[in-house]
Short mmCIF file of C-alpha atoms in Angstrom, two decimals:
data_model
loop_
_atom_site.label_atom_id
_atom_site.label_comp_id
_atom_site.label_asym_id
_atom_site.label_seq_id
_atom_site.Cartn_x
_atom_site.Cartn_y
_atom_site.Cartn_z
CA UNK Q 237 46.50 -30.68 39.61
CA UNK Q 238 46.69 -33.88 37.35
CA UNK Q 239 46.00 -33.60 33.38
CA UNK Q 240 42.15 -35.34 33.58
CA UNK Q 241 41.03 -32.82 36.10
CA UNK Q 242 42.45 -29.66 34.63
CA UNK Q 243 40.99 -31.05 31.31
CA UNK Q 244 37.69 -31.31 32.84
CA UNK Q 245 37.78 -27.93 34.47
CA UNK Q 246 38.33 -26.45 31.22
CA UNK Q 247 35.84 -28.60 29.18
CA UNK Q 248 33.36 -27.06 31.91
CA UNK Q 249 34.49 -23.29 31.24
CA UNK Q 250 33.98 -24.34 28.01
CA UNK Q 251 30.45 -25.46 28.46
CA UNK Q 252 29.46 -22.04 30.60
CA UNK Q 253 30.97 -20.01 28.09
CA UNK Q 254 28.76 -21.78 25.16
CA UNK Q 255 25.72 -21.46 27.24
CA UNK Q 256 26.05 -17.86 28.45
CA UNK Q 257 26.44 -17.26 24.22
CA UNK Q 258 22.86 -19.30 23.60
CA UNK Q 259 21.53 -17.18 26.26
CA UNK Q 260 23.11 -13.80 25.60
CA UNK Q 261 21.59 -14.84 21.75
CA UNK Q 262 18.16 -15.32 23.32
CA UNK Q 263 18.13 -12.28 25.29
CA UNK Q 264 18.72 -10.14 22.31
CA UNK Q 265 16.16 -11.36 20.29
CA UNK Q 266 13.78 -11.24 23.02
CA UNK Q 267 14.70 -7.68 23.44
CA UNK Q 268 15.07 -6.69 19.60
CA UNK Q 269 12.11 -8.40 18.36
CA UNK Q 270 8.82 -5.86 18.29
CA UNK Q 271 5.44 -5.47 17.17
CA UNK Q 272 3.80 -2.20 15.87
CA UNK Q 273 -0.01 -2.01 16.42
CA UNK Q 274 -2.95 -0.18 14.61
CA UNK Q 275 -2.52 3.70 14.46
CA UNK Q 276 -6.04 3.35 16.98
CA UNK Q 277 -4.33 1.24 19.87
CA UNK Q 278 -0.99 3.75 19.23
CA UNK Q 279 -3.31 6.90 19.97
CA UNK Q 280 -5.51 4.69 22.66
CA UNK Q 281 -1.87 4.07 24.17
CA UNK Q 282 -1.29 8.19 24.03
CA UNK Q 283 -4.35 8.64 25.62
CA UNK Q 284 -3.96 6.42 28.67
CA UNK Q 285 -0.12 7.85 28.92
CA UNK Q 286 -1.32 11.50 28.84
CA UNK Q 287 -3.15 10.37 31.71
CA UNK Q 288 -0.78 8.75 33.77
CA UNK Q 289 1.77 11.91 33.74
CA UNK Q 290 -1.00 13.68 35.34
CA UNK Q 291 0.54 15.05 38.34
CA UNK Q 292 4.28 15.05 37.40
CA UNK Q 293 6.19 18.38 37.04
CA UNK Q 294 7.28 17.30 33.28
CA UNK Q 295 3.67 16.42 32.01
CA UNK Q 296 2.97 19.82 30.19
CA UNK Q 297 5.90 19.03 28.43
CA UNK Q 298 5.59 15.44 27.55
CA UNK Q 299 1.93 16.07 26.68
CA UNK Q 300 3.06 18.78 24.06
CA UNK Q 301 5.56 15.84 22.61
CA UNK Q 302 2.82 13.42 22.32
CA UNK Q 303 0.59 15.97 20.92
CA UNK Q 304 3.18 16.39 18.62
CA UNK Q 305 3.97 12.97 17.55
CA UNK Q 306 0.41 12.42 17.14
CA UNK Q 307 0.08 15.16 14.71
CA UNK Q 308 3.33 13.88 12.87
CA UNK Q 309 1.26 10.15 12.86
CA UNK Q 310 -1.55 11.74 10.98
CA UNK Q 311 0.06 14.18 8.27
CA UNK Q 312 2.16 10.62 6.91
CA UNK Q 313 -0.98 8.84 6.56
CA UNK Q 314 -2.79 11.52 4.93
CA UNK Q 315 0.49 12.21 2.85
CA UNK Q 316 1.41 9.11 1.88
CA UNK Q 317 -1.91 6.79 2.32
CA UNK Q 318 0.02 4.34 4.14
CA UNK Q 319 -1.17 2.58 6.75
CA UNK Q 320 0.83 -0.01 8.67
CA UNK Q 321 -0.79 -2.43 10.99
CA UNK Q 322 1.98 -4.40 11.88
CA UNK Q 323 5.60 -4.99 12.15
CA UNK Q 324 7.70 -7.39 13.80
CA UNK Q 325 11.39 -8.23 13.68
CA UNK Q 326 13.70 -10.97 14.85
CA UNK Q 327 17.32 -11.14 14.63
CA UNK Q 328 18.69 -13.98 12.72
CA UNK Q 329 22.64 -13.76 12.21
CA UNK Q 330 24.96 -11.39 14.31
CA UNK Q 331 28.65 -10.92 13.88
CA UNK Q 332 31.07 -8.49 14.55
CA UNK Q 333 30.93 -6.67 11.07
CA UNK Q 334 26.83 -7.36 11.17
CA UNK Q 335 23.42 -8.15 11.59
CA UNK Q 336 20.49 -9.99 9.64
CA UNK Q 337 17.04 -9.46 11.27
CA UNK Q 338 13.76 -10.97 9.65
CA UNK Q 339 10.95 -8.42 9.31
CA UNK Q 340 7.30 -8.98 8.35
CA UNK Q 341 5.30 -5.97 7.83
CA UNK Q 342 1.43 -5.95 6.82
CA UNK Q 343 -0.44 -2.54 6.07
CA UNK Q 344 -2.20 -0.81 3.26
CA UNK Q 345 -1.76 2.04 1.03
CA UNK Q 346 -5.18 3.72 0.65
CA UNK Q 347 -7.62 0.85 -0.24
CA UNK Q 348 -4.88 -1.78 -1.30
CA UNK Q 349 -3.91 -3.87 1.47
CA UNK Q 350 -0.13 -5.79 1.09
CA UNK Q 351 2.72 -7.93 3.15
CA UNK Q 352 5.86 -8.11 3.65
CA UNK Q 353 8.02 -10.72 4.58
CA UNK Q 354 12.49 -9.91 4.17
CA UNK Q 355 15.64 -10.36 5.70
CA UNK Q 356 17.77 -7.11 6.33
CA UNK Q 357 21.58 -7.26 6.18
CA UNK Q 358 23.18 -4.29 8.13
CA UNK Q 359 26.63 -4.02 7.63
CA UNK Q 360 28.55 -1.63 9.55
CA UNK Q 361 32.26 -0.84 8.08
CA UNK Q 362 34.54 2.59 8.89
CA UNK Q 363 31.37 3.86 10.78
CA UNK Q 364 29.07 3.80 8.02
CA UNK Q 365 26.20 1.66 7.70
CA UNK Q 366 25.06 -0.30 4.53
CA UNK Q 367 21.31 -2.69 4.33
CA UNK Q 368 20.98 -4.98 2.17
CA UNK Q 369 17.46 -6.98 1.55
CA UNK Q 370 17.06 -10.42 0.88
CA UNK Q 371 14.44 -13.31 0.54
CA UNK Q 372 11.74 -10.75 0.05
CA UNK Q 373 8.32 -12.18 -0.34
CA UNK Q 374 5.22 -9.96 -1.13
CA UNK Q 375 1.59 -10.76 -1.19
CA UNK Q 376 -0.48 -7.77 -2.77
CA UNK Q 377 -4.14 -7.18 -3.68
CA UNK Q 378 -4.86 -7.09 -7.02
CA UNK Q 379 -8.46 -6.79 -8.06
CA UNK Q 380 -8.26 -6.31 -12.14
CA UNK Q 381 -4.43 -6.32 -12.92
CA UNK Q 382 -3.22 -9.92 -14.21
CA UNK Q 383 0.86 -7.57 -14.45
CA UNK Q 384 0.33 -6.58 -10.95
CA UNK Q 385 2.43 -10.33 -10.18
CA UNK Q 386 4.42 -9.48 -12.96
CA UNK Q 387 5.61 -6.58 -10.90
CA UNK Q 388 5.43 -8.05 -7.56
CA UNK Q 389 8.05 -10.88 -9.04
CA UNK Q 390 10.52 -8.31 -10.18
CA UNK Q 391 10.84 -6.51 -6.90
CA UNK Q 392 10.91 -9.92 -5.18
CA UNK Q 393 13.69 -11.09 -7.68
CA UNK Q 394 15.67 -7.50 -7.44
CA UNK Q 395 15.00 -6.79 -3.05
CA UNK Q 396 13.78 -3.34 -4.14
CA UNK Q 397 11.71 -1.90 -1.59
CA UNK Q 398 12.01 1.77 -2.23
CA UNK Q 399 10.27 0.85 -5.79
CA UNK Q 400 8.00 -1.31 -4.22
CA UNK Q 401 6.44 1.62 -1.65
CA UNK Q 402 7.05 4.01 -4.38
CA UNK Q 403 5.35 2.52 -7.23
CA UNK Q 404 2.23 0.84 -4.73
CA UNK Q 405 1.71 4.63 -3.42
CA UNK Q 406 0.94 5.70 -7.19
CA UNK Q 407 -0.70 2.48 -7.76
CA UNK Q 408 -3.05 3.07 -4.76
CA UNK Q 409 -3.56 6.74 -5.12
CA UNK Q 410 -5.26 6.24 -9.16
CA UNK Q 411 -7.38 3.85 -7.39
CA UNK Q 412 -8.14 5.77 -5.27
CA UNK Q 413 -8.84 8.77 -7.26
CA UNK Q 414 -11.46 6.35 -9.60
CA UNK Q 415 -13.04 6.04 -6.18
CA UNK Q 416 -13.94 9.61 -5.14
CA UNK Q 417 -14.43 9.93 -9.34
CA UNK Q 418 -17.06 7.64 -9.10
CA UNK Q 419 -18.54 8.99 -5.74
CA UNK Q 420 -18.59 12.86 -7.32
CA UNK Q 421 -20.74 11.49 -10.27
CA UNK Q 422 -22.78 9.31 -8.35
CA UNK Q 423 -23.99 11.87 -5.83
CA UNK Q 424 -24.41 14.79 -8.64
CA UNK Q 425 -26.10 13.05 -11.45
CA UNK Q 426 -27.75 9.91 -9.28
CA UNK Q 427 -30.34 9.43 -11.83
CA UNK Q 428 -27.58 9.31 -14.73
CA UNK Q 429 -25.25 7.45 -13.28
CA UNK Q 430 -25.01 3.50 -12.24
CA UNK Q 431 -22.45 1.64 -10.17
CA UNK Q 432 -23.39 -2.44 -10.96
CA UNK Q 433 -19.91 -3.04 -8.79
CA UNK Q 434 -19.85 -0.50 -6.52
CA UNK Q 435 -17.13 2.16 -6.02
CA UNK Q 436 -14.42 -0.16 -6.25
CA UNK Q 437 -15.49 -1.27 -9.48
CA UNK Q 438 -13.68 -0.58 -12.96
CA UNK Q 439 -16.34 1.23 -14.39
CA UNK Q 440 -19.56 3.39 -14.53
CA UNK Q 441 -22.85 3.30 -16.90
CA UNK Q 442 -24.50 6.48 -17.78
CA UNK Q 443 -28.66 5.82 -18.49
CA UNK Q 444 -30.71 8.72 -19.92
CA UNK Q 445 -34.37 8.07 -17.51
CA UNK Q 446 -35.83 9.10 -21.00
CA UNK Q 447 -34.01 7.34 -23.66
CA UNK Q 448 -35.27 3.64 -22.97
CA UNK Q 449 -32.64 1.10 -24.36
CA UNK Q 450 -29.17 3.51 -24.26
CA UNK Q 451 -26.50 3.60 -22.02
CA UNK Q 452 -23.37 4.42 -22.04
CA UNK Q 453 -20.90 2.22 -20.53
CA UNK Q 454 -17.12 4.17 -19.30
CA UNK Q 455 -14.40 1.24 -18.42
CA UNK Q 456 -11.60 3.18 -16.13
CA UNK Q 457 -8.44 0.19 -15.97
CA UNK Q 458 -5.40 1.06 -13.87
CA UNK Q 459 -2.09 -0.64 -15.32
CA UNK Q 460 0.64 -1.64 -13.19
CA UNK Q 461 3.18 -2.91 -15.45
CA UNK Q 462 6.46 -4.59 -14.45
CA UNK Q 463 8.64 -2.08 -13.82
CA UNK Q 464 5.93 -0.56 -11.61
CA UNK Q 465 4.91 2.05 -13.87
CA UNK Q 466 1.10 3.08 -13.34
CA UNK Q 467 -1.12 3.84 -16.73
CA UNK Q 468 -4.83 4.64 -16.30
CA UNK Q 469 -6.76 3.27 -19.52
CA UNK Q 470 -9.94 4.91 -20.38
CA UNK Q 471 -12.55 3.57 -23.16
CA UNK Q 472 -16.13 3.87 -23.49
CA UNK Q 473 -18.61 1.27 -24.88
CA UNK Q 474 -22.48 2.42 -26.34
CA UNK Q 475 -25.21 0.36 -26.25
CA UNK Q 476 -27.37 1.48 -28.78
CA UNK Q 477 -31.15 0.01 -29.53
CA UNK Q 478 -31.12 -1.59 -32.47
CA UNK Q 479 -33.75 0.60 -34.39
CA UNK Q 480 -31.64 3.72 -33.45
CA UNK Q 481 -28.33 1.80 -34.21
CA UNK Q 482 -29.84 1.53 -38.30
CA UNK Q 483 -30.96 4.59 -38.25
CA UNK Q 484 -27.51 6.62 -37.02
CA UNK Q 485 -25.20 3.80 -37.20
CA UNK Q 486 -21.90 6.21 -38.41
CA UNK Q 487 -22.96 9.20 -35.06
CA UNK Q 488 -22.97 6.16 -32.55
CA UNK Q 489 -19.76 4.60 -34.12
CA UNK Q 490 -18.06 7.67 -33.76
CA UNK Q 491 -19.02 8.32 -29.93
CA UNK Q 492 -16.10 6.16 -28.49
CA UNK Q 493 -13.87 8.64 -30.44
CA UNK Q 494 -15.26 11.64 -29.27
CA UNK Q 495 -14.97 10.10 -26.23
CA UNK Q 496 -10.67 9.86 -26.67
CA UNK Q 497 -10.56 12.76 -28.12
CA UNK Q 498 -12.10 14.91 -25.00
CA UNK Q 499 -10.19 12.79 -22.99
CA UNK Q 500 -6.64 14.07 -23.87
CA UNK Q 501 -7.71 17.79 -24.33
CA UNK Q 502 -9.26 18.14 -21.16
CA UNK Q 503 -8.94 15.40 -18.87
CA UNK Q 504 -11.01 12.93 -17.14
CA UNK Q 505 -13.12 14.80 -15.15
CA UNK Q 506 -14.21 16.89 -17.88
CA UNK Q 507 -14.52 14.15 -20.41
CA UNK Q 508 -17.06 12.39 -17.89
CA UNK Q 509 -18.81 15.41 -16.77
CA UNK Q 510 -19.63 16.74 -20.62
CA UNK Q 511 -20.78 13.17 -21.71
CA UNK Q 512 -22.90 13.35 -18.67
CA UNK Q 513 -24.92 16.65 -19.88
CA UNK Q 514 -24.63 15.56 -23.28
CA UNK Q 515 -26.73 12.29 -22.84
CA UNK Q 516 -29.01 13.81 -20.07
CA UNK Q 517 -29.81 16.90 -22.56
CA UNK Q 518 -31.14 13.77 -25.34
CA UNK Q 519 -34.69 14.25 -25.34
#
């Protein structure tokens, strides 16, 4: 065999070998990348699974597992308030020592809704595994919080998703809490009570039906500051008729006070509740 053919032969190899890579490549990510649906199309998917084992020795069993995992499904949501709605995953980089997959994840955390966009870095050494995240982008509701991007740029800037999940669960759950707050007050005092933006709103006004002019107007804020600490801010703001404001100007100053003070000995519940029977017991 002369020199130009076995140098063509092995510029062919060559040429397999590259292309059996570029598809061994594809086939991977084809096969690694995923998408998680809605918890609904997970437990439609149970459903129409548990059906399909009917008639197979092992179905008892499997249908206990799925029973199972279905009751695992709904004690983390109702645990944690998370919700995801989608995941997917693509492998970008692979080497011997590693991987680095993209993932994009979109979900929410009670009523907060947030995605995810980061690369993951597993790096396997001596058996052990190591992650490390990278490029991670976050998009967040905020509906009153101007330091809510303050935060969201220092986890982007640091790759800390345990702080992220951890600190948007607390986040979510004072929200949250304001929410049924509002509801509980609403439904026992509805003549009392006023919602101008709804339950998601930052706060409440109080009306005595038989003090014409005076209300009462309780701001609830929720701080998220930027090392995702979560401070609920409480303040209250009278409106006072003029001809009452003259008359008891130094009692309606000192309401707000009150207000604080009741606030830190017995909580906010209580606070709300005994302003409530205070103002409805004004004649």
């Amino acid at each position: 065999m002369d020199k130009d053919t076995f140098q063509a032969y092995e510029e062919e190899i060559q040429a397999l070998e590259e292309e059996i890579r570029l598809l061994t490549e594809e086939y991977e990510d084809i096969q690694q990348e995923s998408t998680f649906f809605s918890n609904e199309e997970i437990l439609k998917a149970i459903k129409s699974f548990q059906g399909e084992t009917k008639g197979h020795e092992s179905s008892l069993d499997l249908k206990a597992q799925l029973e199972s995992l279905e009751t695992d499904l709904s004690f983390l949501m109702a645990f944690t308030g998370f919700h995801f709605t989608s995941h997917s995953k693509k492998t970008v980089e692979k080497t011997r020592n590693g991987t680095v997959q993209k993932h994009r994840v979109s979900g929410k955390c009670h009523s907060l809704s947030f995605q995810l966009e980061f690369q993951l870095l597993e790096i396997q050494n001596n058996e052990k595994v190591s992650a490390v995240v990278s490029d991670l982008s976050i998009i967040m509701e905020s509906r009153e919080d101007s330091n809510v991007s303050k935060f969201v740029s220092s986890t982007e800037e640091h790759g800390d998703l345990l702080t992220f999940f951890r600190s948007l669960s607390t986040y979510a759950e004072w929200h949250e809490h304001r929410r049924r707050t509002f509801l509980h007050f609403k439904a026992k005092y509805p003549d009392i009570v006023t919602l101008p933006e709804g339950l998601l709103g930052d706060f409440i006004i109080l009306r005595n039906p038989k003090v014409s002019g005076f209300e009462l107007m309780i701001v609830w804020k929720i701080h998220l500051d930027e090392e995702g600490t979560t401070t609920p801010v409480l303040d209250l703001l009278p409106k006072v008729p003029e001809q009452v404001l003259e008359q008891r100007m130094m009692a309606v100053e000192n309401i707000p006070g009150c207000f604080r003070s009741v606030l830190r000995l017995f909580g906010i519940e209580a606070a709300i509740e005994n302003l409530i029977k205070v103002l409805g017991s004004e004649k």
